[in-house]
PDB file of C-alpha atoms in Angstrom:
ATOM      1  CA  MET A 283       0.000   0.000   0.000  1.00 45.00           C
ATOM      2  CA  ALA A 284       1.312   3.431  -0.849  1.00 43.00           C
ATOM      3  CA  PRO A 285       2.525   5.507   2.136  1.00 45.00           C
ATOM      4  CA  GLY A 286      -0.339   7.210   3.894  1.00 46.00           C
ATOM      5  CA  GLY A 287      -2.853   5.248   1.880  1.00 49.00           C
ATOM      6  CA  GLY A 288      -5.937   3.402   2.935  1.00 47.00           C
ATOM      7  CA  ILE A 289      -7.962   0.398   1.904  1.00 47.00           C
ATOM      8  CA  CYS A 290     -11.171   1.213   0.075  1.00 46.00           C
ATOM      9  CA  LYS A 291     -12.986  -1.767   1.579  1.00 40.00           C
ATOM     10  CA  ASP A 292     -12.967  -3.313   5.037  1.00 35.00           C
ATOM     11  CA  VAL A 293     -10.519  -6.177   5.157  1.00 32.00           C
ATOM     12  CA  ILE A 294     -10.227  -9.097   7.549  1.00 30.00           C
ATOM     13  CA  GLU A 295      -6.558  -9.433   8.358  1.00 32.00           C
ATOM     14  CA  SER A 296      -4.730 -12.724   8.112  1.00 31.00           C
ATOM     15  CA  ARG A 297      -4.997 -14.918  11.175  1.00 31.00           C
ATOM     16  CA  ILE A 298      -3.118 -17.881   9.818  1.00 31.00           C
ATOM     17  CA  THR A 299       0.287 -18.969  10.997  1.00 32.00           C
ATOM     18  CA  PHE A 300       2.429 -20.593   8.336  1.00 34.00           C
ATOM     19  CA  ALA A 301       5.863 -22.120   8.726  1.00 35.00           C
ATOM     20  CA  GLU A 302       8.346 -19.848   7.010  1.00 37.00           C
ATOM     21  CA  TYR A 303      10.449 -21.871   4.567  1.00 36.00           C
ATOM     22  CA  ASP A 304      12.769 -18.850   4.423  1.00 37.00           C
ATOM     23  CA  MET A 305      13.919 -19.577   7.968  1.00 36.00           C
ATOM     24  CA  ALA A 306      17.372 -21.019   8.474  1.00 37.00           C
ATOM     25  CA  THR A 307      17.796 -24.683   7.565  1.00 39.00           C
ATOM     26  CA  SER A 308      17.442 -26.566  10.801  1.00 38.00           C
ATOM     27  CA  SER A 309      19.833 -29.245  11.883  1.00 37.00           C
ATOM     28  CA  ALA A 310      16.987 -31.762  12.092  1.00 37.00           C
ATOM     29  CA  GLU A 311      16.028 -31.160   8.453  1.00 38.00           C
ATOM     30  CA  LEU A 312      19.515 -31.471   7.063  1.00 36.00           C
ATOM     31  CA  ARG A 313      20.637 -34.427   9.118  1.00 37.00           C
ATOM     32  CA  GLY A 314      18.168 -36.533   7.173  1.00 36.00           C
ATOM     33  CA  SER A 315      19.272 -35.166   3.797  1.00 36.00           C
ATOM     34  CA  PRO A 316      21.742 -36.891   1.449  1.00 34.00           C
ATOM     35  CA  LEU A 317      25.262 -35.509   1.427  1.00 30.00           C
ATOM     36  CA  ARG A 318      27.411 -36.691  -1.443  1.00 34.00           C
ATOM     37  CA  LYS A 319      30.765 -35.826   0.012  1.00 35.00           C
ATOM     38  CA  ALA A 320      31.902 -35.238   3.558  1.00 33.00           C
ATOM     39  CA  ALA A 321      35.188 -34.293   5.064  1.00 33.00           C
ATOM     40  CA  THR A 322      36.888 -37.151   6.839  1.00 34.00           C
ATOM     41  CA  SER A 323      38.882 -35.100   9.297  1.00 34.00           C
ATOM     42  CA  LEU A 324      39.095 -31.707  10.917  1.00 33.00           C
ATOM     43  CA  GLY A 325      42.746 -31.109  11.604  1.00 37.00           C
ATOM     44  CA  GLY A 326      45.137 -33.839  12.730  1.00 38.00           C
ATOM     45  CA  ASN A 327      43.761 -34.224  16.255  1.00 40.00           C
ATOM     46  CA  LEU A 328      40.065 -34.977  15.604  1.00 39.00           C
ATOM     47  CA  GLY A 329      40.443 -38.106  13.493  1.00 38.00           C
ATOM     48  CA  ALA A 330      37.564 -39.434  11.398  1.00 38.00           C
ATOM     49  CA  THR A 331      34.494 -37.166  11.480  1.00 44.00           C
ATOM     50  CA  SER A 332      31.046 -38.218  10.316  1.00 54.00           C
ATOM     51  CA  THR A 333      28.983 -36.114   7.943  1.00 56.00           C
ATOM     52  CA  ASN A 334      26.558 -35.238  10.703  1.00 61.00           C
ATOM     53  CA  ASP A 335      29.371 -34.203  13.026  1.00 65.00           C
ATOM     54  CA  VAL A 336      30.798 -31.874  10.361  1.00 65.00           C
ATOM     55  CA  HIS A 337      27.341 -30.506   9.794  1.00 65.00           C
ATOM     56  CA  GLU A 338      26.976 -29.681  13.473  1.00 70.00           C
ATOM     57  CA  LEU A 339      30.306 -27.882  13.445  1.00 68.00           C
ATOM     58  CA  LEU A 340      29.054 -25.642  10.629  1.00 71.00           C
ATOM     59  CA  GLU A 341      25.821 -24.740  12.385  1.00 72.00           C
ATOM     60  CA  CYS A 342      25.514 -21.639  14.512  1.00 72.00           C
ATOM     61  CA  PRO A 343      24.577 -22.871  18.027  1.00 68.00           C
ATOM     62  CA  VAL A 344      22.249 -19.887  18.439  1.00 71.00           C
ATOM     63  CA  CYS A 345      20.172 -19.584  15.214  1.00 72.00           C
ATOM     64  CA  LEU A 346      21.090 -22.966  13.586  1.00 71.00           C
ATOM     65  CA  ASN A 347      22.020 -21.217  10.326  1.00 73.00           C
ATOM     66  CA  LEU A 348      24.829 -22.757   8.329  1.00 73.00           C
ATOM     67  CA  MET A 349      27.886 -20.504   8.560  1.00 70.00           C
ATOM     68  CA  TYR A 350      29.816 -19.045   5.627  1.00 68.00           C
ATOM     69  CA  PRO A 351      33.253 -17.422   5.463  1.00 69.00           C
ATOM     70  CA  PRO A 352      34.622 -15.717   7.306  1.00 70.00           C
ATOM     71  CA  ILE A 353      33.969 -18.310  10.038  1.00 72.00           C
ATOM     72  CA  TYR A 354      35.293 -17.292  13.426  1.00 72.00           C
ATOM     73  CA  GLN A 355      35.804 -19.339  16.549  1.00 67.00           C
ATOM     74  CA  ALA A 356      35.769 -18.821  20.297  1.00 57.00           C
ATOM     75  CA  ARG A 357      36.946 -21.103  23.073  1.00 46.00           C
ATOM     76  CA  VAL A 358      33.932 -23.368  22.610  1.00 46.00           C
ATOM     77  CA  HIS A 359      31.628 -22.206  19.799  1.00 49.00           C
ATOM     78  CA  ASN A 360      31.910 -20.756  16.322  1.00 49.00           C
ATOM     79  CA  SER A 361      30.342 -17.356  15.791  1.00 54.00           C
ATOM     80  CA  CYS A 362      27.598 -16.725  13.275  1.00 59.00           C
ATOM     81  CA  PRO A 363      27.708 -14.016  10.559  1.00 53.00           C
ATOM     82  CA  THR A 364      23.922 -14.306  10.254  1.00 56.00           C
ATOM     83  CA  CYS A 365      22.732 -13.744  13.805  1.00 59.00           C
ATOM     84  CA  ARG A 366      25.879 -11.728  14.683  1.00 54.00           C
ATOM     85  CA  ASN A 367      26.357 -13.563  17.961  1.00 56.00           C
ATOM     86  CA  GLU A 368      29.864 -12.408  18.914  1.00 54.00           C
ATOM     87  CA  LEU A 369      31.610 -15.463  20.305  1.00 52.00           C
ATOM     88  CA  GLY A 370      35.141 -14.810  19.140  1.00 59.00           C
ATOM     89  CA  ASN A 371      37.367 -13.150  16.569  1.00 66.00           C
ATOM     90  CA  ILE A 372      39.794 -15.905  15.571  1.00 75.00           C
ATOM     91  CA  ARG A 373      39.419 -17.050  11.956  1.00 76.00           C
ATOM     92  CA  CYS A 374      38.850 -20.810  11.709  1.00 76.00           C
ATOM     93  CA  LEU A 375      40.475 -21.614   8.369  1.00 78.00           C
ATOM     94  CA  ALA A 376      40.378 -25.370   8.975  1.00 76.00           C
ATOM     95  CA  LEU A 377      36.596 -25.369   9.286  1.00 74.00           C
ATOM     96  CA  GLU A 378      36.278 -23.228   6.148  1.00 77.00           C
ATOM     97  CA  LYS A 379      38.339 -25.820   4.246  1.00 78.00           C
ATOM     98  CA  VAL A 380      36.123 -28.626   5.509  1.00 76.00           C
ATOM     99  CA  ALA A 381      33.058 -26.707   4.297  1.00 76.00           C
ATOM    100  CA  GLU A 382      34.565 -26.463   0.802  1.00 78.00           C
ATOM    101  CA  SER A 383      34.537 -30.264   0.505  1.00 76.00           C
ATOM    102  CA  LEU A 384      30.818 -30.628   1.238  1.00 81.00           C
ATOM    103  CA  GLU A 385      27.899 -30.851  -1.174  1.00 83.00           C
ATOM    104  CA  LEU A 386      24.446 -30.235   0.277  1.00 83.00           C
ATOM    105  CA  PRO A 387      20.816 -30.356  -0.865  1.00 88.00           C
ATOM    106  CA  CYS A 388      18.785 -27.179  -1.290  1.00 90.00           C
ATOM    107  CA  ARG A 389      16.809 -26.192   1.810  1.00 87.00           C
ATOM    108  CA  TYR A 390      13.679 -26.323  -0.368  1.00 90.00           C
ATOM    109  CA  GLN A 391      14.154 -30.023  -1.054  1.00 88.00           C
ATOM    110  CA  ILE A 392      10.831 -30.791   0.657  1.00 87.00           C
ATOM    111  CA  LEU A 393       9.133 -28.429  -1.843  1.00 86.00           C
ATOM    112  CA  GLY A 394      10.556 -30.203  -4.893  1.00 89.00           C
ATOM    113  CA  CYS A 395      14.155 -29.035  -5.459  1.00 91.00           C
ATOM    114  CA  HIS A 396      16.354 -32.132  -5.604  1.00 90.00           C
ATOM    115  CA  ASP A 397      19.598 -30.526  -6.783  1.00 89.00           C
ATOM    116  CA  ILE A 398      22.843 -30.826  -4.826  1.00 89.00           C
ATOM    117  CA  PHE A 399      25.265 -27.887  -4.489  1.00 87.00           C
ATOM    118  CA  PRO A 400      28.768 -27.222  -3.212  1.00 86.00           C
ATOM    119  CA  TYR A 401      28.561 -25.762   0.270  1.00 80.00           C
ATOM    120  CA  TYR A 402      29.468 -22.202  -0.760  1.00 80.00           C
ATOM    121  CA  SER A 403      27.118 -22.222  -3.804  1.00 86.00           C
ATOM    122  CA  LYS A 404      24.085 -23.398  -1.869  1.00 86.00           C
ATOM    123  CA  LEU A 405      23.143 -20.011  -0.396  1.00 84.00           C
ATOM    124  CA  LYS A 406      23.296 -18.236  -3.770  1.00 87.00           C
ATOM    125  CA  HIS A 407      21.065 -20.880  -5.351  1.00 92.00           C
ATOM    126  CA  GLU A 408      18.486 -20.720  -2.566  1.00 89.00           C
ATOM    127  CA  LYS A 409      17.945 -16.986  -3.059  1.00 88.00           C
ATOM    128  CA  ASN A 410      16.607 -17.707  -6.564  1.00 89.00           C
ATOM    129  CA  CYS A 411      15.418 -21.306  -6.283  1.00 92.00           C
ATOM    130  CA  ARG A 412      12.237 -21.745  -8.304  1.00 89.00           C
ATOM    131  CA  TYR A 413      10.815 -23.878  -5.481  1.00 90.00           C
ATOM    132  CA  ARG A 414      11.229 -21.220  -2.804  1.00 93.00           C
ATOM    133  CA  PRO A 415       7.909 -20.141  -1.244  1.00 93.00           C
ATOM    134  CA  TYR A 416       5.965 -17.154  -2.554  1.00 95.00           C
ATOM    135  CA  HIS A 417       4.937 -14.132  -0.525  1.00 94.00           C
ATOM    136  CA  CYS A 418       1.256 -13.355  -0.141  1.00 95.00           C
ATOM    137  CA  PRO A 419       0.284 -11.061  -3.063  1.00 95.00           C
ATOM    138  CA  TYR A 420      -2.327  -9.149  -1.077  1.00 93.00           C
ATOM    139  CA  ALA A 421      -1.570  -5.422  -1.349  1.00 84.00           C
ATOM    140  CA  GLY A 422      -4.015  -3.937   1.160  1.00 69.00           C
ATOM    141  CA  ALA A 423      -1.874  -4.710   4.202  1.00 70.00           C
ATOM    142  CA  GLU A 424       1.600  -5.899   5.041  1.00 76.00           C
ATOM    143  CA  CYS A 425       1.007  -9.654   5.083  1.00 89.00           C
ATOM    144  CA  SER A 426       3.977 -11.838   6.004  1.00 91.00           C
ATOM    145  CA  VAL A 427       2.422 -15.188   5.055  1.00 94.00           C
ATOM    146  CA  THR A 428       4.398 -17.331   2.596  1.00 93.00           C
ATOM    147  CA  GLY A 429       3.714 -20.647   0.916  1.00 93.00           C
ATOM    148  CA  ASP A 430       3.094 -22.425  -2.362  1.00 92.00           C
ATOM    149  CA  ILE A 431       0.420 -21.258  -4.802  1.00 95.00           C
ATOM    150  CA  PRO A 432      -2.438 -23.583  -3.666  1.00 95.00           C
ATOM    151  CA  PHE A 433      -1.851 -22.542  -0.061  1.00 95.00           C
ATOM    152  CA  LEU A 434      -1.814 -18.833  -0.921  1.00 96.00           C
ATOM    153  CA  VAL A 435      -5.020 -19.143  -2.974  1.00 96.00           C
ATOM    154  CA  MET A 436      -6.813 -20.574   0.062  1.00 96.00           C
ATOM    155  CA  HIS A 437      -5.191 -17.962   2.301  1.00 96.00           C
ATOM    156  CA  LEU A 438      -6.426 -15.128   0.070  1.00 95.00           C
ATOM    157  CA  LYS A 439      -9.919 -16.594  -0.014  1.00 95.00           C
ATOM    158  CA  ASN A 440     -10.287 -17.464   3.665  1.00 95.00           C
ATOM    159  CA  ASP A 441      -8.242 -14.785   5.430  1.00 94.00           C
ATOM    160  CA  HIS A 442      -8.303 -11.744   3.154  1.00 94.00           C
ATOM    161  CA  LYS A 443     -11.776 -12.517   1.767  1.00 93.00           C
ATOM    162  CA  VAL A 444     -10.757 -11.522  -1.761  1.00 93.00           C
ATOM    163  CA  ASP A 445     -13.143 -11.845  -4.698  1.00 91.00           C
ATOM    164  CA  MET A 446     -12.523 -15.049  -6.673  1.00 94.00           C
ATOM    165  CA  HIS A 447     -13.801 -15.344 -10.265  1.00 95.00           C
ATOM    166  CA  ASP A 448     -13.580 -18.007 -12.960  1.00 96.00           C
ATOM    167  CA  GLY A 449     -12.963 -16.977 -16.554  1.00 95.00           C
ATOM    168  CA  CYS A 450     -10.501 -15.146 -18.759  1.00 96.00           C
ATOM    169  CA  THR A 451     -12.572 -12.020 -19.400  1.00 96.00           C
ATOM    170  CA  PHE A 452     -13.794  -9.588 -16.790  1.00 95.00           C
ATOM    171  CA  ASN A 453     -15.628  -6.328 -16.309  1.00 93.00           C
ATOM    172  CA  HIS A 454     -14.813  -4.843 -12.921  1.00 90.00           C
ATOM    173  CA  ARG A 455     -16.131  -1.588 -11.472  1.00 91.00           C
ATOM    174  CA  TYR A 456     -14.237   0.582  -8.977  1.00 92.00           C
ATOM    175  CA  VAL A 457     -16.206   3.089  -6.913  1.00 90.00           C
ATOM    176  CA  LYS A 458     -15.135   5.856  -4.549  1.00 89.00           C
ATOM    177  CA  SER A 459     -17.420   8.598  -3.271  1.00 87.00           C
ATOM    178  CA  ASN A 460     -14.747  11.168  -2.429  1.00 86.00           C
ATOM    179  CA  PRO A 461     -11.984  10.659  -4.997  1.00 85.00           C
ATOM    180  CA  HIS A 462     -10.535  14.172  -4.574  1.00 82.00           C
ATOM    181  CA  GLU A 463      -9.885  13.493  -0.887  1.00 79.00           C
ATOM    182  CA  VAL A 464      -8.111  10.177  -1.430  1.00 75.00           C
ATOM    183  CA  GLU A 465      -4.519  10.684  -2.510  1.00 79.00           C
ATOM    184  CA  ASN A 466      -3.190   7.154  -1.998  1.00 84.00           C
ATOM    185  CA  ALA A 467      -5.411   4.098  -1.784  1.00 87.00           C
ATOM    186  CA  THR A 468      -5.526   0.406  -2.634  1.00 89.00           C
ATOM    187  CA  TRP A 469      -8.744  -1.336  -3.631  1.00 91.00           C
ATOM    188  CA  MET A 470      -9.568  -4.909  -2.713  1.00 90.00           C
ATOM    189  CA  LEU A 471      -7.610  -7.501  -4.699  1.00 92.00           C
ATOM    190  CA  THR A 472      -9.500  -9.630  -7.221  1.00 95.00           C
ATOM    191  CA  VAL A 473      -8.276 -13.094  -8.278  1.00 96.00           C
ATOM    192  CA  PHE A 474      -9.207 -14.720 -11.598  1.00 96.00           C
ATOM    193  CA  ASN A 475      -8.921 -18.464 -12.305  1.00 97.00           C
ATOM    194  CA  CYS A 476      -7.979 -18.772 -15.962  1.00 96.00           C
ATOM    195  CA  PHE A 477      -6.260 -21.593 -17.900  1.00 96.00           C
ATOM    196  CA  GLY A 478      -5.961 -23.426 -14.589  1.00 95.00           C
ATOM    197  CA  ARG A 479      -3.819 -20.628 -13.144  1.00 97.00           C
ATOM    198  CA  GLN A 480      -4.488 -17.603 -10.935  1.00 97.00           C
ATOM    199  CA  PHE A 481      -4.119 -13.909 -11.819  1.00 98.00           C
ATOM    200  CA  CYS A 482      -4.360 -10.984  -9.377  1.00 97.00           C
ATOM    201  CA  LEU A 483      -5.995  -7.753 -10.537  1.00 96.00           C
ATOM    202  CA  HIS A 484      -4.732  -4.664  -8.676  1.00 96.00           C
ATOM    203  CA  PHE A 485      -6.236  -1.179  -8.706  1.00 95.00           C
ATOM    204  CA  GLU A 486      -5.002   1.827  -6.765  1.00 93.00           C
ATOM    205  CA  ALA A 487      -4.653   5.572  -6.551  1.00 93.00           C
ATOM    206  CA  PHE A 488      -1.308   7.330  -6.125  1.00 93.00           C
ATOM    207  CA  HIS A 489       0.747  10.179  -7.576  1.00 93.00           C
ATOM    208  CA  ILE A 490       3.223  10.329 -10.408  1.00 92.00           C
ATOM    209  CA  GLY A 491       5.079  13.500  -9.555  1.00 90.00           C
ATOM    210  CA  MET A 492       2.297  15.942  -8.686  1.00 90.00           C
ATOM    211  CA  ALA A 493      -0.344  14.273 -10.873  1.00 92.00           C
ATOM    212  CA  PRO A 494      -2.992  12.080  -9.184  1.00 93.00           C
ATOM    213  CA  VAL A 495      -3.522   8.877 -11.154  1.00 94.00           C
ATOM    214  CA  TYR A 496      -5.218   5.499 -11.006  1.00 95.00           C
ATOM    215  CA  MET A 497      -3.426   2.346 -12.067  1.00 96.00           C
ATOM    216  CA  ALA A 498      -4.656  -1.164 -12.871  1.00 97.00           C
ATOM    217  CA  PHE A 499      -2.321  -4.097 -13.461  1.00 97.00           C
ATOM    218  CA  LEU A 500      -2.221  -7.877 -13.372  1.00 97.00           C
ATOM    219  CA  ARG A 501       0.135 -10.193 -11.502  1.00 97.00           C
ATOM    220  CA  PHE A 502       0.545 -13.902 -12.147  1.00 98.00           C
ATOM    221  CA  MET A 503       0.623 -16.385  -9.276  1.00 97.00           C
ATOM    222  CA  GLY A 504       3.733 -18.260 -10.398  1.00 95.00           C
ATOM    223  CA  ASP A 505       7.257 -17.680 -11.648  1.00 94.00           C
ATOM    224  CA  GLU A 506       8.344 -15.162 -14.282  1.00 93.00           C
ATOM    225  CA  ASP A 507       9.036 -17.750 -16.983  1.00 93.00           C
ATOM    226  CA  GLU A 508       5.474 -19.026 -16.633  1.00 95.00           C
ATOM    227  CA  ALA A 509       4.039 -15.490 -16.579  1.00 96.00           C
ATOM    228  CA  ARG A 510       5.598 -14.809 -19.992  1.00 95.00           C
ATOM    229  CA  GLN A 511       3.347 -17.478 -21.496  1.00 96.00           C
ATOM    230  CA  PHE A 512       0.368 -15.161 -21.001  1.00 97.00           C
ATOM    231  CA  SER A 513      -0.759 -11.710 -22.119  1.00 98.00           C
ATOM    232  CA  TYR A 514      -3.580  -9.463 -20.990  1.00 98.00           C
ATOM    233  CA  SER A 515      -5.398  -6.304 -21.986  1.00 98.00           C
ATOM    234  CA  LEU A 516      -7.209  -3.659 -19.921  1.00 98.00           C
ATOM    235  CA  GLU A 517      -9.629  -1.017 -21.156  1.00 97.00           C
ATOM    236  CA  VAL A 518     -11.466   1.956 -19.657  1.00 96.00           C
ATOM    237  CA  GLY A 519     -13.674   4.393 -21.497  1.00 92.00           C
ATOM    238  CA  GLY A 520     -16.907   6.240 -22.020  1.00 88.00           C
ATOM    239  CA  TYR A 521     -18.577   8.916 -24.104  1.00 89.00           C
ATOM    240  CA  GLY A 522     -16.976   7.704 -27.326  1.00 89.00           C
ATOM    241  CA  ARG A 523     -13.458   7.549 -25.903  1.00 91.00           C
ATOM    242  CA  LYS A 524     -11.348   4.760 -24.467  1.00 93.00           C
ATOM    243  CA  VAL A 525      -7.880   3.996 -23.155  1.00 95.00           C
ATOM    244  CA  THR A 526      -6.394   0.507 -23.613  1.00 96.00           C
ATOM    245  CA  TRP A 527      -3.350  -1.314 -22.281  1.00 97.00           C
ATOM    246  CA  GLN A 528      -1.761  -4.589 -23.345  1.00 97.00           C
ATOM    247  CA  GLY A 529       1.065  -6.298 -21.576  1.00 97.00           C
ATOM    248  CA  VAL A 530       2.472  -9.397 -19.898  1.00 97.00           C
ATOM    249  CA  PRO A 531       1.420 -10.117 -16.303  1.00 97.00           C
ATOM    250  CA  ARG A 532       4.189  -9.751 -13.762  1.00 97.00           C
ATOM    251  CA  SER A 533       5.038 -12.630 -11.452  1.00 97.00           C
ATOM    252  CA  ILE A 534       4.161 -12.255  -7.781  1.00 96.00           C
ATOM    253  CA  ARG A 535       7.904 -12.739  -7.233  1.00 94.00           C
ATOM    254  CA  ASP A 536       7.895  -8.998  -7.992  1.00 94.00           C
ATOM    255  CA  SER A 537       6.254  -7.129  -5.159  1.00 91.00           C
ATOM    256  CA  HIS A 538       3.078  -5.152  -5.739  1.00 90.00           C
ATOM    257  CA  ARG A 539       4.984  -1.930  -5.005  1.00 90.00           C
ATOM    258  CA  LYS A 540       7.771  -2.783  -7.459  1.00 93.00           C
ATOM    259  CA  VAL A 541       5.250  -3.306 -10.259  1.00 94.00           C
ATOM    260  CA  ARG A 542       3.362  -0.134  -9.381  1.00 93.00           C
ATOM    261  CA  ASP A 543       6.505   1.986  -9.219  1.00 93.00           C
ATOM    262  CA  SER A 544       7.649   0.643 -12.595  1.00 95.00           C
ATOM    263  CA  GLN A 545       4.305   1.879 -14.016  1.00 95.00           C
ATOM    264  CA  ASP A 546       3.865  -1.456 -15.793  1.00 96.00           C
ATOM    265  CA  GLY A 547       0.101  -1.304 -16.262  1.00 97.00           C
ATOM    266  CA  LEU A 548      -2.869   0.822 -17.313  1.00 97.00           C
ATOM    267  CA  ILE A 549      -2.428   4.347 -15.937  1.00 96.00           C
ATOM    268  CA  ILE A 550      -5.181   6.935 -16.183  1.00 95.00           C
ATOM    269  CA  GLN A 551      -5.186  10.462 -14.811  1.00 94.00           C
ATOM    270  CA  ARG A 552      -7.800  11.172 -12.173  1.00 93.00           C
ATOM    271  CA  ASN A 553      -9.596  13.875 -14.197  1.00 92.00           C
ATOM    272  CA  LEU A 554     -10.011  11.501 -17.144  1.00 93.00           C
ATOM    273  CA  ALA A 555     -11.167   8.678 -14.870  1.00 93.00           C
ATOM    274  CA  LEU A 556     -13.822  10.989 -13.385  1.00 93.00           C
ATOM    275  CA  PHE A 557     -14.872  12.020 -16.902  1.00 92.00           C
ATOM    276  CA  PHE A 558     -15.387   8.358 -17.795  1.00 93.00           C
ATOM    277  CA  SER A 559     -17.339   7.969 -14.529  1.00 90.00           C
ATOM    278  CA  GLY A 560     -19.968  10.470 -15.749  1.00 84.00           C
ATOM    279  CA  GLY A 561     -22.187  12.678 -13.628  1.00 73.00           C
ATOM    280  CA  ASP A 562     -20.695  15.737 -11.976  1.00 78.00           C
ATOM    281  CA  ARG A 563     -17.237  14.100 -11.709  1.00 79.00           C
ATOM    282  CA  GLN A 564     -17.457  14.065  -7.918  1.00 84.00           C
ATOM    283  CA  GLU A 565     -17.631  10.280  -7.635  1.00 89.00           C
ATOM    284  CA  LEU A 566     -15.421   7.597  -9.129  1.00 92.00           C
ATOM    285  CA  LYS A 567     -17.375   4.905 -10.985  1.00 91.00           C
ATOM    286  CA  LEU A 568     -14.735   3.477 -13.280  1.00 93.00           C
ATOM    287  CA  LYS A 569     -15.372   0.286 -15.233  1.00 94.00           C
ATOM    288  CA  VAL A 570     -12.235  -1.707 -16.095  1.00 96.00           C
ATOM    289  CA  ALA A 571     -12.699  -4.393 -18.753  1.00 96.00           C
ATOM    290  CA  GLY A 572     -10.025  -6.992 -19.363  1.00 96.00           C
ATOM    291  CA  ARG A 573      -9.026 -10.177 -21.093  1.00 97.00           C
ATOM    292  CA  ILE A 574      -6.322 -12.795 -20.446  1.00 98.00           C
ATOM    293  CA  TRP A 575      -5.017 -15.121 -23.142  1.00 97.00           C
ATOM    294  CA  LYS A 576      -2.256 -17.652 -23.550  1.00 95.00           C
ATOM    295  CA  GLU A 577       0.452 -17.056 -26.121  1.00 89.00           C
ATOM    296  CA  GLN A 578       1.034 -19.804 -28.660  1.00 78.00           C
TER     297      GLN A 578
END
């Protein structure tokens, strides 16, 4: 939601608690995962070391995150560059070398990623893993819920009470009684089920420079490569005039604010929107027609 903005419809906030897959990989999860290679020793004094033992050495004892160089040590524990628990300032080069010899599964293995990565490449992969969970696409409030697409569809329906529609064409009307008094606002999200996939229709008021505008755009509930398989059009008009937009839906991997700020959608100045609304131009009654199709 734009700073200082409001929601143009009462919203029931999310009450669901969902396990964040973005949390640090726990020791319990990884101890059951396949490791192709493991170091057999840590210095000359420790002798043979099992894979699980090496794993434990590379875990922060506080947050259970796997540690990455520089790895420091204290008298008992290693310190963690993630949680910043300051347990020492002596570089542990031996442990860094052991880490180099390991190959580990992606933390999103339980969501479908079965690739194995060298220890120091694992973190980079996980930031862009196609199986990583999605953030809730709802734009009317800061919602921290994450999950896969089926889970988020149910979350939007049950917790945010969004409008769900079937079909690839739509004719949606946005109403506001005091449009001149609302500088920044987000209307209730609408979700369309089309081609077996879900698309989120956004509509909001904000400013481009000093000019008050309305913007409508579509986001795809899936990854960017899948989103590029689809196109959509939006149209507003009245009194013999119309404004149209055609584009590719953005993935919900891109935040609602990122898409809005990139102006990747149908933008219409407030005065023109009120003209299309008819009457004395004191009330917004803007009809947005649209169509979604799949590229061949």
